[in-house]
């Protein structure tokens, strides 16, 4: 299960070419290009997720996006 400190690989909106990996961070101050705070919409959607989960979250524009969890690793 994904949580702060885990690296989560996701596919955006079912697009196999749009895959990225983020490290979930508990605090926004820990953020970097490849870190996603669990307080953010994407980080909140990923927190507690499992491989193959499909999660929906809101973009700043108000539109919704989905991510499919492809992998979760822990350091």
PDB file of C-alpha atoms in Angstrom:
ATOM      1  CA  UNK A   1       0.000   0.000   0.000  1.00  0.00           C
ATOM      2  CA  UNK A   2       1.293   3.473  -0.905  1.00  0.00           C
ATOM      3  CA  UNK A   3       2.100   5.964   1.828  1.00  0.00           C
ATOM      4  CA  UNK A   4       4.592   8.686   2.718  1.00  0.00           C
ATOM      5  CA  UNK A   5       8.081   7.574   1.708  1.00  0.00           C
ATOM      6  CA  UNK A   6       6.941   5.163  -1.001  1.00  0.00           C
ATOM      7  CA  UNK A   7       7.645   5.621  -4.704  1.00  0.00           C
ATOM      8  CA  UNK A   8       4.473   5.232  -6.750  1.00  0.00           C
ATOM      9  CA  UNK A   9       4.536   4.670 -10.509  1.00  0.00           C
ATOM     10  CA  UNK A  10       1.346   5.771 -12.242  1.00  0.00           C
ATOM     11  CA  UNK A  11      -0.196   5.962 -15.697  1.00  0.00           C
ATOM     12  CA  UNK A  12      -2.248   9.099 -16.367  1.00  0.00           C
ATOM     13  CA  UNK A  13      -5.687   8.857 -17.967  1.00  0.00           C
ATOM     14  CA  UNK A  14      -5.067   5.378 -19.421  1.00  0.00           C
ATOM     15  CA  UNK A  15      -2.229   6.650 -21.662  1.00  0.00           C
ATOM     16  CA  UNK A  16       0.586   4.073 -21.665  1.00  0.00           C
ATOM     17  CA  UNK A  17       2.978   6.791 -22.885  1.00  0.00           C
ATOM     18  CA  UNK A  18       2.160   9.066 -19.940  1.00  0.00           C
ATOM     19  CA  UNK A  19       3.804   7.244 -17.027  1.00  0.00           C
ATOM     20  CA  UNK A  20       5.661   8.854 -14.133  1.00  0.00           C
ATOM     21  CA  UNK A  21       6.977   7.967 -10.668  1.00  0.00           C
ATOM     22  CA  UNK A  22       6.530  10.116  -7.569  1.00  0.00           C
ATOM     23  CA  UNK A  23       7.763   9.764  -4.004  1.00  0.00           C
ATOM     24  CA  UNK A  24       4.928  10.527  -1.607  1.00  0.00           C
ATOM     25  CA  UNK A  25       5.866  13.056   1.061  1.00  0.00           C
ATOM     26  CA  UNK A  26       3.902  13.817   4.196  1.00  0.00           C
ATOM     27  CA  UNK A  27       4.775  17.515   4.203  1.00  0.00           C
ATOM     28  CA  UNK A  28       4.747  20.007   1.330  1.00  0.00           C
ATOM     29  CA  UNK A  29       8.195  21.273   2.419  1.00  0.00           C
ATOM     30  CA  UNK A  30       9.641  17.922   1.313  1.00  0.00           C
ATOM     31  CA  UNK A  31       8.495  18.471  -2.258  1.00  0.00           C
ATOM     32  CA  UNK A  32      10.698  18.444  -5.341  1.00  0.00           C
ATOM     33  CA  UNK A  33      10.127  17.654  -9.010  1.00  0.00           C
ATOM     34  CA  UNK A  34       9.561  13.968  -8.286  1.00  0.00           C
ATOM     35  CA  UNK A  35       7.940  14.317  -4.878  1.00  0.00           C
ATOM     36  CA  UNK A  36       4.219  14.623  -4.335  1.00  0.00           C
ATOM     37  CA  UNK A  37       2.763  15.839  -1.044  1.00  0.00           C
ATOM     38  CA  UNK A  38      -0.052  13.746   0.390  1.00  0.00           C
ATOM     39  CA  UNK A  39      -1.836  17.082   0.963  1.00  0.00           C
ATOM     40  CA  UNK A  40      -2.025  17.718  -2.808  1.00  0.00           C
ATOM     41  CA  UNK A  41      -4.924  16.372  -4.876  1.00  0.00           C
ATOM     42  CA  UNK A  42      -2.720  13.791  -6.653  1.00  0.00           C
ATOM     43  CA  UNK A  43      -0.865  12.802  -3.479  1.00  0.00           C
ATOM     44  CA  UNK A  44      -4.108  12.454  -1.571  1.00  0.00           C
ATOM     45  CA  UNK A  45      -5.484  10.192  -4.327  1.00  0.00           C
ATOM     46  CA  UNK A  46      -2.356   8.021  -4.221  1.00  0.00           C
ATOM     47  CA  UNK A  47      -2.078   7.772  -0.427  1.00  0.00           C
ATOM     48  CA  UNK A  48      -3.363   4.346   0.610  1.00  0.00           C
ATOM     49  CA  UNK A  49      -3.553   3.067  -2.956  1.00  0.00           C
ATOM     50  CA  UNK A  50      -2.535  -0.386  -4.138  1.00  0.00           C
ATOM     51  CA  UNK A  51      -1.151  -1.672  -7.432  1.00  0.00           C
ATOM     52  CA  UNK A  52      -3.859  -1.685 -10.129  1.00  0.00           C
ATOM     53  CA  UNK A  53      -6.013   0.856  -8.281  1.00  0.00           C
ATOM     54  CA  UNK A  54      -7.534   3.557 -10.464  1.00  0.00           C
ATOM     55  CA  UNK A  55      -7.881   6.840  -8.606  1.00  0.00           C
ATOM     56  CA  UNK A  56      -9.547  10.085  -9.684  1.00  0.00           C
ATOM     57  CA  UNK A  57      -8.488  13.533  -8.502  1.00  0.00           C
ATOM     58  CA  UNK A  58      -9.300  17.163  -9.344  1.00  0.00           C
ATOM     59  CA  UNK A  59      -6.928  19.366 -11.327  1.00  0.00           C
ATOM     60  CA  UNK A  60      -6.512  23.076 -10.464  1.00  0.00           C
ATOM     61  CA  UNK A  61      -8.715  23.891 -13.479  1.00  0.00           C
ATOM     62  CA  UNK A  62     -11.560  21.911 -11.898  1.00  0.00           C
ATOM     63  CA  UNK A  63     -11.293  19.083 -14.444  1.00  0.00           C
ATOM     64  CA  UNK A  64     -10.798  15.536 -13.219  1.00  0.00           C
ATOM     65  CA  UNK A  65      -7.944  13.198 -14.083  1.00  0.00           C
ATOM     66  CA  UNK A  66      -7.365   9.528 -13.349  1.00  0.00           C
ATOM     67  CA  UNK A  67      -4.230   7.628 -12.470  1.00  0.00           C
ATOM     68  CA  UNK A  68      -3.697   3.894 -12.553  1.00  0.00           C
ATOM     69  CA  UNK A  69      -1.172   2.655 -10.002  1.00  0.00           C
ATOM     70  CA  UNK A  70       1.395   0.500 -11.815  1.00  0.00           C
ATOM     71  CA  UNK A  71       3.869  -0.059  -9.007  1.00  0.00           C
ATOM     72  CA  UNK A  72       4.765   0.831  -5.436  1.00  0.00           C
ATOM     73  CA  UNK A  73       8.241   0.530  -3.963  1.00  0.00           C
ATOM     74  CA  UNK A  74       9.609   1.305  -0.517  1.00  0.00           C
ATOM     75  CA  UNK A  75      13.206   2.370   0.142  1.00  0.00           C
TER      76      UNK A  75
END
